[in-house]
Coordinates of C-alpha atoms in Angstrom, one line a residue:
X1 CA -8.2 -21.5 -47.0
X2 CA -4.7 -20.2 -47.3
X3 CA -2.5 -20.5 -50.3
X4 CA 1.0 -19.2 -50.2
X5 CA 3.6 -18.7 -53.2
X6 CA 6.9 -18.0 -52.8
X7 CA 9.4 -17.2 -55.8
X8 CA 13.3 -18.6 -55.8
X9 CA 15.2 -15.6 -56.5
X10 CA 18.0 -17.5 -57.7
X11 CA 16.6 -20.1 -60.1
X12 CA 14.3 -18.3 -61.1
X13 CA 11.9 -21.4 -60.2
X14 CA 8.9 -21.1 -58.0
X15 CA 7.8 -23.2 -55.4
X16 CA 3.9 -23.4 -54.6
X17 CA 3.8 -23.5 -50.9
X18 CA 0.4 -24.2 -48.9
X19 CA -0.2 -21.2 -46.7
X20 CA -1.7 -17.9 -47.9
X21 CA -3.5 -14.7 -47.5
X22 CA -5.4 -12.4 -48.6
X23 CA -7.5 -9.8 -46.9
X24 CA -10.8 -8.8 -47.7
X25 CA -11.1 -4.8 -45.6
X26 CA -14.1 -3.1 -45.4
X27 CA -15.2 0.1 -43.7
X28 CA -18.9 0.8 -43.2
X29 CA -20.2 4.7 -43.4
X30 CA -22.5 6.6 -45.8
X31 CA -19.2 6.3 -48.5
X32 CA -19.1 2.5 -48.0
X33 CA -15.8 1.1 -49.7
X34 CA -14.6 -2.7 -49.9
X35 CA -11.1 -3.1 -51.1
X36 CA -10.0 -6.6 -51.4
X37 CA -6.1 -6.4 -50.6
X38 CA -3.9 -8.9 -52.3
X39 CA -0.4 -9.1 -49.7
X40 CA 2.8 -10.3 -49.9
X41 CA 5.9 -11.8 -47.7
X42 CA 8.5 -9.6 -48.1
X43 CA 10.8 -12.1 -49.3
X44 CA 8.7 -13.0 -52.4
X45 CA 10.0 -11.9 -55.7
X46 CA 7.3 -12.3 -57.4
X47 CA 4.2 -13.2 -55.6
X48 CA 3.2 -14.3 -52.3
X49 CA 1.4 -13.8 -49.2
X50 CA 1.3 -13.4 -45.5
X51 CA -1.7 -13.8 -42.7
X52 CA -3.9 -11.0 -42.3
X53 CA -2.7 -10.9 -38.5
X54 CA 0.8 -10.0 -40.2
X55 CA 0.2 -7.0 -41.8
X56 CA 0.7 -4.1 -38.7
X57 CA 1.6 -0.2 -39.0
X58 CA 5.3 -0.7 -38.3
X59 CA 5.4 -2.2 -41.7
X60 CA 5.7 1.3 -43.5
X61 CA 7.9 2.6 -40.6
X62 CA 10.1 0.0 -41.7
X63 CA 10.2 1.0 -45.4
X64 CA 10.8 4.8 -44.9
X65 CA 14.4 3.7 -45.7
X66 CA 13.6 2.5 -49.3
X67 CA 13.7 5.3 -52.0
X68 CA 11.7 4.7 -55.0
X69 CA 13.2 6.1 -58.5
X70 CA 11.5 6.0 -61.7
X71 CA 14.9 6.5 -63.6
X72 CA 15.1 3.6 -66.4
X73 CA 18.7 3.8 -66.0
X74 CA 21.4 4.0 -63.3
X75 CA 22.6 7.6 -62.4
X76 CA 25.8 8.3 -63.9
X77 CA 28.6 8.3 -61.0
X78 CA 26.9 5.6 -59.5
X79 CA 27.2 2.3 -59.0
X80 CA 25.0 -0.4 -58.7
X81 CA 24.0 -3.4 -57.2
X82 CA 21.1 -5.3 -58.6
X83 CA 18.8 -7.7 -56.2
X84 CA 16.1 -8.7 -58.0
X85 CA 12.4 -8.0 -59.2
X86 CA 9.8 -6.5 -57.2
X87 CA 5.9 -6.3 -57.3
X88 CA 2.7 -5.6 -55.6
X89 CA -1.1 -5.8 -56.8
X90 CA -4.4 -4.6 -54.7
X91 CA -7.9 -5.6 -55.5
X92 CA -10.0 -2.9 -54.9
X93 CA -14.6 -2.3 -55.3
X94 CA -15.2 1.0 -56.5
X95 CA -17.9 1.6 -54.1
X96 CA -19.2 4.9 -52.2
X97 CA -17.7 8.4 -53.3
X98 CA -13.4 8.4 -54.6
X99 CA -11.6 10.7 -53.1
X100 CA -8.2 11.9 -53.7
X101 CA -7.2 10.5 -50.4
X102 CA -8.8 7.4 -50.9
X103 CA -6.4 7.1 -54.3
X104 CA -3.8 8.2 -51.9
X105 CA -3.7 6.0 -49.7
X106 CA -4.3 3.0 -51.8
X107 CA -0.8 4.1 -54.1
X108 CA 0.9 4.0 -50.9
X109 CA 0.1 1.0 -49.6
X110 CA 1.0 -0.4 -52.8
X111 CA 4.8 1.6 -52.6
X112 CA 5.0 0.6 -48.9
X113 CA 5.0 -3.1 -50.0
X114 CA 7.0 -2.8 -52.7
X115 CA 9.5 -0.9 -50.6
X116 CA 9.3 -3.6 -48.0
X117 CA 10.0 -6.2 -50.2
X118 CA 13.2 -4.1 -51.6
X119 CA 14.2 -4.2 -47.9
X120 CA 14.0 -7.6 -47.4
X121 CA 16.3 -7.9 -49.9
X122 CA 19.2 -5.6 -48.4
X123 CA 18.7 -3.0 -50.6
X124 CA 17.9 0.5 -50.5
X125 CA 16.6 1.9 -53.6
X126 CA 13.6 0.8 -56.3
X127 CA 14.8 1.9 -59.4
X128 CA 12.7 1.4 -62.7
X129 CA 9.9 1.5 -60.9
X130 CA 6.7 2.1 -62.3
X131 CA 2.7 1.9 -61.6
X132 CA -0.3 0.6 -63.4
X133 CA -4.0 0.7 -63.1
X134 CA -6.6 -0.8 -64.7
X135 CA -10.5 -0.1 -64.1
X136 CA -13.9 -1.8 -65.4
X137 CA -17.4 -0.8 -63.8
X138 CA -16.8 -1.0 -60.4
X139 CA -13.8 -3.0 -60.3
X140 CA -10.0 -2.0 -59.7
X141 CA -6.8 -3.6 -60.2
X142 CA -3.7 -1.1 -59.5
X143 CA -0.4 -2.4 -59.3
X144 CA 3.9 -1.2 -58.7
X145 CA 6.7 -2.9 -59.8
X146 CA 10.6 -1.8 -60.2
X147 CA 14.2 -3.5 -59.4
X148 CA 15.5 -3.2 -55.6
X149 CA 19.1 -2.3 -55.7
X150 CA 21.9 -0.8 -53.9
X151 CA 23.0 2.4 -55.2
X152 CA 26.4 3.8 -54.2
X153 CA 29.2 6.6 -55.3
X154 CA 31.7 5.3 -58.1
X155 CA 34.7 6.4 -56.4
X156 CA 36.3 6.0 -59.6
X157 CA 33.4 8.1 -62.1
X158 CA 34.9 11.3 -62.6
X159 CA 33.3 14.5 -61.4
X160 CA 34.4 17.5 -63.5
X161 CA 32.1 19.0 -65.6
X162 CA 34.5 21.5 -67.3
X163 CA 35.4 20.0 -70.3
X164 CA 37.3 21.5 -72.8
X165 CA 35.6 22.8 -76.4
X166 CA 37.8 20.1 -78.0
X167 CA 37.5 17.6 -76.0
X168 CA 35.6 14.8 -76.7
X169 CA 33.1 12.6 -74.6
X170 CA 34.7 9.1 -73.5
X171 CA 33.7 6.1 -76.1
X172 CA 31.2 4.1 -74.3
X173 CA 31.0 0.6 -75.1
X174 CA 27.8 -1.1 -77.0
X175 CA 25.3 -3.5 -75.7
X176 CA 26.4 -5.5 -78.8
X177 CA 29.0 -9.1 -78.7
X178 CA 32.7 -7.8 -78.1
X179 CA 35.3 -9.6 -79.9
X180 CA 36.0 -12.9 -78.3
X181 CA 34.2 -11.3 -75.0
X182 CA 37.5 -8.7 -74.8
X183 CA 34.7 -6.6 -72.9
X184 CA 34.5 -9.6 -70.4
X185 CA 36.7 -7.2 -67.7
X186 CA 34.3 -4.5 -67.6
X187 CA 32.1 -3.7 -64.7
X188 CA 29.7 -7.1 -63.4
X189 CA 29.3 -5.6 -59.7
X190 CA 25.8 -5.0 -60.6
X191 CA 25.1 -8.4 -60.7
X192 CA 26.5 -9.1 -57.5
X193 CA 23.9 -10.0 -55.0
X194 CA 23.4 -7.4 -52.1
X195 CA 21.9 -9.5 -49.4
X196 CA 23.8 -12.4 -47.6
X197 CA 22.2 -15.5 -49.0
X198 CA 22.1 -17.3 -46.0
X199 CA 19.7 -14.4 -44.1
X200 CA 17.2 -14.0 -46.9
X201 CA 14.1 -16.2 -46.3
X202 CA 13.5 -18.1 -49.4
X203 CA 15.5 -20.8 -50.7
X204 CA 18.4 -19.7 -53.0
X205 CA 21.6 -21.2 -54.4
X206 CA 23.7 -18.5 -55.2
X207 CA 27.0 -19.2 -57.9
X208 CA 30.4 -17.2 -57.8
X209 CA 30.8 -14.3 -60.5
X210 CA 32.1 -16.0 -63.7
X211 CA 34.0 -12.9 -64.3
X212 CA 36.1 -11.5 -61.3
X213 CA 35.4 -14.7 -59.0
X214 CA 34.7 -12.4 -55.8
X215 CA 31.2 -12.3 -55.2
X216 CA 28.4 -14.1 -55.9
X217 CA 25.6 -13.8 -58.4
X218 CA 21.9 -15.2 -59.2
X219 CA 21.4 -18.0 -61.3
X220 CA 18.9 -15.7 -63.2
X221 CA 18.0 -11.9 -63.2
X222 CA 14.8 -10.1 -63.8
X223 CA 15.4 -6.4 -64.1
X224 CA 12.6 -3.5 -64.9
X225 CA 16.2 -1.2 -66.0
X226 CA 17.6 -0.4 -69.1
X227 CA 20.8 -2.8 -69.3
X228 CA 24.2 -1.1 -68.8
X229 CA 25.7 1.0 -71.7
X230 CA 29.2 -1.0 -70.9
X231 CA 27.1 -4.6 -70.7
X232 CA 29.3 -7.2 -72.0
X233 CA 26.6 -9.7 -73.6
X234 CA 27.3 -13.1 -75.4
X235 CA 24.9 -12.7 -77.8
X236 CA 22.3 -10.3 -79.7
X237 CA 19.3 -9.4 -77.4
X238 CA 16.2 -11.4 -77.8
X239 CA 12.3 -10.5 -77.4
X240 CA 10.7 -12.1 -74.5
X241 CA 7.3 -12.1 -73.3
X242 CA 3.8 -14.0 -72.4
X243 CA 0.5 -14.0 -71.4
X244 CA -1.8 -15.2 -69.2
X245 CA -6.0 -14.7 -69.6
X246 CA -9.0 -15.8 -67.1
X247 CA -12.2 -15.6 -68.2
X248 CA -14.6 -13.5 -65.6
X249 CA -16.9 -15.4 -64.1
X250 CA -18.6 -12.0 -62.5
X251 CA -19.9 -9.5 -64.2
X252 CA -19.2 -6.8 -61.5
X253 CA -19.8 -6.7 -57.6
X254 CA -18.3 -8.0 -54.4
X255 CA -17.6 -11.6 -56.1
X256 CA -16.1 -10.2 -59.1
X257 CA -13.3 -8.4 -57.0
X258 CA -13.1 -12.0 -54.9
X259 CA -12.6 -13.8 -57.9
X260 CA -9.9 -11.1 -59.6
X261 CA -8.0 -11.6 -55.8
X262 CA -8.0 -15.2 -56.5
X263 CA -7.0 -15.3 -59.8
X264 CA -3.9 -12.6 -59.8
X265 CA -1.6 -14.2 -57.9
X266 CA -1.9 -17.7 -60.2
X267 CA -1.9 -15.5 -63.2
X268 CA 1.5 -14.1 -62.0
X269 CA 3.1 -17.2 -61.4
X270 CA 2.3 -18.4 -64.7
X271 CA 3.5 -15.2 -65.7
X272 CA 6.7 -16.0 -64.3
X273 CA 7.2 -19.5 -65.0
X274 CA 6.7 -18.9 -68.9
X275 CA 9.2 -15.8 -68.9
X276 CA 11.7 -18.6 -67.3
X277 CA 10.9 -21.1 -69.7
X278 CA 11.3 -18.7 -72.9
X279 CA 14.5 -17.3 -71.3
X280 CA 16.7 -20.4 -71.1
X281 CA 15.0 -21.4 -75.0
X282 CA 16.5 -18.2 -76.1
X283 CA 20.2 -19.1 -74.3
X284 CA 19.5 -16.2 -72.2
X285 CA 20.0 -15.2 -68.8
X286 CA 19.1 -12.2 -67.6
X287 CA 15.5 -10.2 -68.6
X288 CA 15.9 -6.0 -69.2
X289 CA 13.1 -3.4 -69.2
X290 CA 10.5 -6.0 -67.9
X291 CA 7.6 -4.9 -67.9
X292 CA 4.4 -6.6 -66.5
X293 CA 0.7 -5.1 -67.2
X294 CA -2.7 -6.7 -66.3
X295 CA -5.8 -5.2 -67.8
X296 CA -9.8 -6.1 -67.0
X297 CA -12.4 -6.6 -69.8
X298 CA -15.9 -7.4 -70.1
X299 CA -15.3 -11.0 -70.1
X300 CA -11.2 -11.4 -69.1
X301 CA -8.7 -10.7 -67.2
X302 CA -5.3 -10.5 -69.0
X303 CA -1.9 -10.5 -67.7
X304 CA 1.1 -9.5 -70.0
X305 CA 4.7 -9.5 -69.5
X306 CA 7.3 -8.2 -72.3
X307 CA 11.4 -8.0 -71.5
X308 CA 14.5 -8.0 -73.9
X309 CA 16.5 -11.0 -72.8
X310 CA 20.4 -10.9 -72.7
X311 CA 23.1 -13.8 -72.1
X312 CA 25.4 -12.0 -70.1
X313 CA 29.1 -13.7 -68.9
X314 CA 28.6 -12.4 -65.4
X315 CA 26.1 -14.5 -64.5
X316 CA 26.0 -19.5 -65.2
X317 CA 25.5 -19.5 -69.2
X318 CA 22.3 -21.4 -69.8
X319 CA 22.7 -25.1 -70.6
X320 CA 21.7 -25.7 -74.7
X321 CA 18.3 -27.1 -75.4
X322 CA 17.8 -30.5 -75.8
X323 CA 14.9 -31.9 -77.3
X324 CA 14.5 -35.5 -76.8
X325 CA 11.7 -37.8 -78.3
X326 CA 10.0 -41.0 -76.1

């Protein structure tokens, strides 16, 4: 049976598709080890899959391009351009003797996707990114997640250091309401998308800048950075986040990593789909310093996802809430 979900970059909606993979690997010896891979299409955001007859070694050839950077914030002297959220989760049995290799080579399959999924995207660089692992008895959950962008010079930042004694930094504008949005004509090109909508493979309806009117922007952003120091936001940022818990219905073994592989890729989706839901209730439209953790227990498996949402000009205001009675 093959299940197959596929995010909406744009609307931040997702579609539930019926096709899907995930692969079950195993390699026999004295140091026996079973690793239950959960994979993704490139072009999901969020969470998705492809056939196991997909998945070939030209993969990470393809993703040697992709540079992965833990920095929270954007390099100063650069510009950015943001394209969206991007994840990756592996199911691994703890069986046989761990070696450093073994760890090794699990990471990078998990930054090989994640850089593939960047790629698909048209962008370069995974900035924000960051990794997570969570272990009980013999069972592993490790997991990557950052923002794929494009990162280029500011041809306008200025590059002398010498400064005189006297001289004072340059005022840097607040994350905070400007009066009457006079901030409005500071820099937005990070919300430009970097990837022509019409090549990407999942459905998108991309909406011209509200600002300069040049490019076009996302509906919706999810974003594991810092926002901008020079941000120009409508209003006061707001506390976002959810949960998602499944009970275990194995203790430990073969079909307690089965079911965790099963389970992940709805508990993300539900993930998402709550984070959208609390974002246009707070008249928000863009998510900063998103973070997304899943942890095992003795009895659960619990997802969590925590952001600061921001209503930023840039991108469509949300529509107000309207609550309406049958």
């Amino acid at each position: 049976q093959h299940k197959q979900f596929i995010m909406d970059e744009v609307t931040m909606s997702p579609r539930v598709d019926d096709a899907a993979s995930r692969t079950m690997r195993r390699t026999s010896g004295s140091t026996r080890e079973t690793a239950l891979t959960i994979t993704r299409d490139p072009s999901a955001l969020l969470i998705g899959s492809t056939a196991a007859g997909d998945i070939v070694a030209p993969v990470a050839a393809q993703s040697q391009s992709v540079q992965i950077l833990t920095l929270k914030s954007v390099p100063e002297g650069c510009r950015s351009r943001l394209g969206g959220f991007v994840t990756a989760q592996a199911v691994k049995l703890l069986v046989g003797k761990r070696t450093a290799a073994r760890w090794d080579g699990w990471w990078k399959d998990i930054r090989d996707e994640v850089k593939t999924h960047a790629q698909a995207l048209g962008c370069t660089h995974v900035i924000g990114y960051s990794e997570n692992c969570a272990i009980h008895a013999d069972l592993c959950i490790i997991s990557g997640c950052g923002t794929a962008a494009i990162l280029e010079e500011d041809e306008n930042a200025t590059h002398d250091m010498t400064l005189a004694p006297d001289e004072s930094a340059p005022e840097v504008k607040s994350c905070s309401k400007p009066p009457g949005l006079a901030g409005v004509g500071t820099e937005c090109s990070c919300f430009h998308i970097p990837y022509n909508p019409a090549s990407v493979p999942f459905p998108m309806r991309p909406v011209d800048c509200k600002l300069c009117h040049s490019s076009q922007v996302p509906e919706m952003l999810f974003a594991t950075l810092e926002p901008p120091q020079n941000l120009p936001v409508v209003q006061p940022g707001a506390h976002i986040n959810a949960q998602v818990a499944r009970r275990k219905v194995y203790p430990s073994g073969e079909k307690s990593a089965q079911y965790a592989s099963d389970q992940i890729p709805f508990m993300t989706y539900n993930l998402h789909r709550q984070l959208v839901y609390k974002l246009k209730i707070s008249g928000c439209n863009a998510l900063f310093g998103l973070s997304i953790q899943i942890d095992i227990g003795d009895e659960l498996i619990v997802a969590q996802a925590t952001a600061t949402g921001f209503c930023v000009p840039a991108l469509p205001l949300p529509r107000p809430l309207e609550i309406r009675s049958r």
